[in-house]
C-alpha positions as a LaTeX table, in Angstrom:
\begin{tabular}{lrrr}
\hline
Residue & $x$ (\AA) & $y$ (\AA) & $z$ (\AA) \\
\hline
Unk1 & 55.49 & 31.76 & $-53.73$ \\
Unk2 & 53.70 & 31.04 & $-56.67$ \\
Unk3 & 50.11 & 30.29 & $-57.53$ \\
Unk4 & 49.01 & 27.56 & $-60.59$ \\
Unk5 & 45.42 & 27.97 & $-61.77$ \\
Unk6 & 44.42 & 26.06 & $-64.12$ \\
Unk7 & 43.62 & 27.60 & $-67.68$ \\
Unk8 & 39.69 & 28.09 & $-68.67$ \\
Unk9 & 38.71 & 26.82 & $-71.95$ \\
Unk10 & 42.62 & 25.03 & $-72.26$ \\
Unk11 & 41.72 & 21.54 & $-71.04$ \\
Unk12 & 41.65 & 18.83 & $-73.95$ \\
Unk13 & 39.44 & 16.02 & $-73.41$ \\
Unk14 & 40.25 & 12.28 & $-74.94$ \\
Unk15 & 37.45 & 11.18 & $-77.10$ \\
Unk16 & 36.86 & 8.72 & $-73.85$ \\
Unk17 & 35.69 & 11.74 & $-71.92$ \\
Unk18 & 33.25 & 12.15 & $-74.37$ \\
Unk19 & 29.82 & 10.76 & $-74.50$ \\
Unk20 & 28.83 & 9.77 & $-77.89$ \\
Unk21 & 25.53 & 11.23 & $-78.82$ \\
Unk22 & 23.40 & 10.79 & $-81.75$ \\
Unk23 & 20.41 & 13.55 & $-81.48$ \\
Unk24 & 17.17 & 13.11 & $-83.00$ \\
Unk25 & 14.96 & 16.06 & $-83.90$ \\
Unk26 & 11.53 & 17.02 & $-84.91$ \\
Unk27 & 12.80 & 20.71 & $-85.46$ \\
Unk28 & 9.75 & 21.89 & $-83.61$ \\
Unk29 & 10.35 & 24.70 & $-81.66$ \\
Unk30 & 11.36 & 23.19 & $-78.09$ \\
Unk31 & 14.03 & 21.36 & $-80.49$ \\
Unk32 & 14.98 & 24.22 & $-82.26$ \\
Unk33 & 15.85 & 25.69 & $-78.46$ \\
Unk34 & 17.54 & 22.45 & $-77.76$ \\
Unk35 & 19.57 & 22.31 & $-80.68$ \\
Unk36 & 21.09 & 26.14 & $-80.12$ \\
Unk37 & 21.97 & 24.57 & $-76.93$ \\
Unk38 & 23.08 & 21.50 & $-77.90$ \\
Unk39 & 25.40 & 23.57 & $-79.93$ \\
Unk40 & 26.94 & 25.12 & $-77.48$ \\
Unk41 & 28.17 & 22.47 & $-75.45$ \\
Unk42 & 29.33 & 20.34 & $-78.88$ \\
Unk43 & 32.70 & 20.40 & $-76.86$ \\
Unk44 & 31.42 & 18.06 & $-74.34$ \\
Unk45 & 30.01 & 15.58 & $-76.68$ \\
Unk46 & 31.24 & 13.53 & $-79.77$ \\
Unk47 & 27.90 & 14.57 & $-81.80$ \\
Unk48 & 27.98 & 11.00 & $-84.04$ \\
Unk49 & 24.77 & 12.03 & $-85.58$ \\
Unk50 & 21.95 & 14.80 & $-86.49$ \\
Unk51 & 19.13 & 13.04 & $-87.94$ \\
Unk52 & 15.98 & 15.11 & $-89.05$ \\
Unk53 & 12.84 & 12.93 & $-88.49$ \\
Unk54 & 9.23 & 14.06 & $-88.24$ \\
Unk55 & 6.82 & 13.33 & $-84.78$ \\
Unk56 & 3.08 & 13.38 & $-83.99$ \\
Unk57 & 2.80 & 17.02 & $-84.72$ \\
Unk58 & 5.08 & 17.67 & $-87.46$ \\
Unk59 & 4.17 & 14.34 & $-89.37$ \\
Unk60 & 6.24 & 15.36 & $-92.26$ \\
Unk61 & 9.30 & 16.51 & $-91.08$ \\
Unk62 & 10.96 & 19.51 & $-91.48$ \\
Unk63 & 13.93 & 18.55 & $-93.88$ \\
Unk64 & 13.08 & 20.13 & $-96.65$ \\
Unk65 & 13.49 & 23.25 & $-94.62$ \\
Unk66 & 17.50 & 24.45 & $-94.61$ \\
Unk67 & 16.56 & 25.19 & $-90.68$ \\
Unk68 & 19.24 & 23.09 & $-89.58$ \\
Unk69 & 21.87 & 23.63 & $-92.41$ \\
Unk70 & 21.23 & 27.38 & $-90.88$ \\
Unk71 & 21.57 & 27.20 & $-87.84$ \\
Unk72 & 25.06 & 25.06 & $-88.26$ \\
Unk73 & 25.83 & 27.91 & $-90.63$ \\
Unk74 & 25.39 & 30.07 & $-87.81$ \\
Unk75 & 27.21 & 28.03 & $-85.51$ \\
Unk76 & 29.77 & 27.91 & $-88.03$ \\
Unk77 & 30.34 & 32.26 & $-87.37$ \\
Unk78 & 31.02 & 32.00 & $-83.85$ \\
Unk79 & 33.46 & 28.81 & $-84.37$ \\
Unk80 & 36.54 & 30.80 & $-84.33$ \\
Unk81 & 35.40 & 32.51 & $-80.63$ \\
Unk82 & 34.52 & 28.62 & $-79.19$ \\
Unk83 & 37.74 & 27.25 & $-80.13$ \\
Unk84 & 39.49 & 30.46 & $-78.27$ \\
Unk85 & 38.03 & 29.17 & $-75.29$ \\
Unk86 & 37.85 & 25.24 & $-75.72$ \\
Unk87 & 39.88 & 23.53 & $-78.76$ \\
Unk88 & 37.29 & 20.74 & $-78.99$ \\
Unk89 & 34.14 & 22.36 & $-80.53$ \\
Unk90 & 33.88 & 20.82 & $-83.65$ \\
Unk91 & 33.86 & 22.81 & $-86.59$ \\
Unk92 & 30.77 & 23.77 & $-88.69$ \\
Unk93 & 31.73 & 21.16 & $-91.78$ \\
Unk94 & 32.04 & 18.42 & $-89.27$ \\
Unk95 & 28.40 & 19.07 & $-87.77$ \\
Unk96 & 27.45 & 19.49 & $-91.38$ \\
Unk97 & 28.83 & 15.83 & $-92.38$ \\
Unk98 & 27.15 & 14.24 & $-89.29$ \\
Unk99 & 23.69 & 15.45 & $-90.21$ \\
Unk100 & 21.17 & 12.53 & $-92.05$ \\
Unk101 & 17.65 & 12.51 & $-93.00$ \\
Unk102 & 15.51 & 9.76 & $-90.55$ \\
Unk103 & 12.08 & 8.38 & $-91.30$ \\
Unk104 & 9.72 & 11.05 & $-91.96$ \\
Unk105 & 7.07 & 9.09 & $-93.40$ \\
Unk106 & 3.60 & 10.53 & $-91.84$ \\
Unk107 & 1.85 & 6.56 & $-91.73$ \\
Unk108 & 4.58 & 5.70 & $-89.38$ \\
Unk109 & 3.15 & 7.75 & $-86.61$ \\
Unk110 & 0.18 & 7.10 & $-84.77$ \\
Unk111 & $-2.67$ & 9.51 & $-84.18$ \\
Unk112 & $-1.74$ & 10.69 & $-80.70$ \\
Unk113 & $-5.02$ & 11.07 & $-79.76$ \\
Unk114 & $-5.93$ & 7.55 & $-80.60$ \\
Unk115 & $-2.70$ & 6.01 & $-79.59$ \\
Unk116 & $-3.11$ & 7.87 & $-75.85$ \\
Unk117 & $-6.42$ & 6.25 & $-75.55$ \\
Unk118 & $-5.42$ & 2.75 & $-76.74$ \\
Unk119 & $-2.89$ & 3.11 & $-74.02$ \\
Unk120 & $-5.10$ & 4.03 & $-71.26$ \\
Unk121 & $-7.58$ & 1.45 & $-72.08$ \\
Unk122 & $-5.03$ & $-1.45$ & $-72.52$ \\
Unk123 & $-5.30$ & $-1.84$ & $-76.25$ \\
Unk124 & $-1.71$ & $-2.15$ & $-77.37$ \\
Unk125 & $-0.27$ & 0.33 & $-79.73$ \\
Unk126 & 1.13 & $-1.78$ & $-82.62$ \\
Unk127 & 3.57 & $-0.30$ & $-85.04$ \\
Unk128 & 6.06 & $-2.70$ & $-87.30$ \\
Unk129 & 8.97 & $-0.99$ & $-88.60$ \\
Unk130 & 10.11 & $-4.60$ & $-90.72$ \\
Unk131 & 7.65 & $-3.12$ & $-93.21$ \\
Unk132 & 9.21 & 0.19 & $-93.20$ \\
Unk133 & 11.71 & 1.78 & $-95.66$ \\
Unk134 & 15.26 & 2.37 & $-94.31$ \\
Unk135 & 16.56 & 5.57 & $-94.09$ \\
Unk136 & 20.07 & 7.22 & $-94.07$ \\
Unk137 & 19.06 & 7.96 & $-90.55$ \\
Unk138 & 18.16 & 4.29 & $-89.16$ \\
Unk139 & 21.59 & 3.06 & $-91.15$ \\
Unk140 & 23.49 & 5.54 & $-89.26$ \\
Unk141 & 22.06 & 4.27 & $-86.10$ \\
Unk142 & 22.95 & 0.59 & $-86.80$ \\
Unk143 & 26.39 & 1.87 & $-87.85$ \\
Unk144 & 26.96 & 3.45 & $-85.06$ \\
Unk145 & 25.93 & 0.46 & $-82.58$ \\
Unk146 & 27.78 & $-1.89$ & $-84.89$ \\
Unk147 & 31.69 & 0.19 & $-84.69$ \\
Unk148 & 34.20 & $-0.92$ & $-82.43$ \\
Unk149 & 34.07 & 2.28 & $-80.44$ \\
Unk150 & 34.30 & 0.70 & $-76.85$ \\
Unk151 & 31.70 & 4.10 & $-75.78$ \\
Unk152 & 28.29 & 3.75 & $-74.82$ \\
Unk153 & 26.25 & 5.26 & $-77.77$ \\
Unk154 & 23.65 & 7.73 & $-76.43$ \\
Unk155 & 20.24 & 8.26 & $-78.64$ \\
Unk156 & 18.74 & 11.17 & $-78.04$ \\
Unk157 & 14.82 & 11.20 & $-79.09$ \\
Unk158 & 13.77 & 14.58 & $-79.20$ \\
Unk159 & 11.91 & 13.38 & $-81.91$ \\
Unk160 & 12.04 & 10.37 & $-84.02$ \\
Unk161 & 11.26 & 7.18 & $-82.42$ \\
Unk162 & 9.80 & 6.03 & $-85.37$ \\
Unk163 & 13.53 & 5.98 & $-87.07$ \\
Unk164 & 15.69 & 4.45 & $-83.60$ \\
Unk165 & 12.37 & 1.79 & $-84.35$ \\
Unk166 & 13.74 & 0.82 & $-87.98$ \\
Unk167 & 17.13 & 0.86 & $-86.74$ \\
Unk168 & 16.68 & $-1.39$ & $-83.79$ \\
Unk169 & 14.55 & $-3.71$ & $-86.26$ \\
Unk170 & 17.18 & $-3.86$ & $-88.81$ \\
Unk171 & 19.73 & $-4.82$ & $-85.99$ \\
Unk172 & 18.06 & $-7.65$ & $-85.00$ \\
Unk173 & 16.89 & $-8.59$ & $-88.70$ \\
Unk174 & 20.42 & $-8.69$ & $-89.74$ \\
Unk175 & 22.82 & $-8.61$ & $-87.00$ \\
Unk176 & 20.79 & $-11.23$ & $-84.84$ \\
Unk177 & 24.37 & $-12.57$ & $-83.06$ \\
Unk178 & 25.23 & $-8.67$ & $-82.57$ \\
Unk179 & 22.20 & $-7.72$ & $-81.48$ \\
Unk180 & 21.99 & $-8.19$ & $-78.10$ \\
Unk181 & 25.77 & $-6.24$ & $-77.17$ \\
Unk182 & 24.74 & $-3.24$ & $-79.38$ \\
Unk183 & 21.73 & $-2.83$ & $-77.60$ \\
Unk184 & 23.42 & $-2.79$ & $-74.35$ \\
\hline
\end{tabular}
């Protein structure tokens, strides 16, 4: 009589099993959590993108800081232990090549204290990214939703809106007959 278990950390997954993710961080602290975890389960996801972008606290960014060439560095010593127990973490150079600098330009986000009120008082919050700069970050995006990889592209905004705003701009600037089926 025999017994078949199936092998922990032995399963291969097709790059269809794989969400495609593109994260977008602030590198403020609850990010700089995240990303240790997003790290961690790189096996699960086809990471597409890192782009470094700046929010309404941190209105310059954090790029200039090697915090997340670091912590990929880091990631990069306990490689050789992930891949003993799942072959598809992805090694420290590839996380390195997928990482891109996003809008981090301070005018491009609103004062959150004026922008809350202007929300609870009906005012709109305006913001037009056509007049902003684009950014290795916001090309990746449009890239990305532009390839003929048949997966849904997930953007993850830990931070950043500004940038997915210039990329989503830039799509329908450019690509106005693609626009519509790379946004859905």
């Amino acid at each position: 009589v025999g017994c078949i278990l199936p092998v922990q950390g032995r399963k291969t997954k097709t790059d269809s099993d794989r969400p495609r993710v593109v994260i977008m961080t602030d590198a403020e602290t609850d990010d700089r959590c995240s990303m240790v975890h997003a790290l961690l389960y790189a096996n699960d996801m086809d990471i597409a993108a890192i782009i470094q972008t700046n929010s309404c606290f941190q209105k310059h960014g954090w790029s200039r800081e090697p915090w997340l060439e670091q912590m990929i560095d880091a990631y990069g010593k306990v490689f050789p232990n992930l891949k003993v127990h799942d072959a598809d973490y992805p090694s420290a150079e590839e996380l390195h090549r997928v990482c891109y600098v996003g809008d981090e330009d301070p005018a491009h986000i609103p004062n959150i204290g004026k922008a809350y009120k202007a929300l609870y008082t009906g005012e709109p919050v305006v913001i037009n990214p056509a007049e902003w700069k684009d950014t290795p970050g916001s090309d990746r995006i449009v890239e990305l939703l532009l390839d003929d990889d048949p997966r849904q592209l997930i953007i993850q905004c830990w931070g950043g809106g500004n940038t997915a705003a210039k990329a989503f701009e830039k799509l329908r600037r450019e690509y106005p007959e693609k626009y519509d089926e790379a946004i859905r």
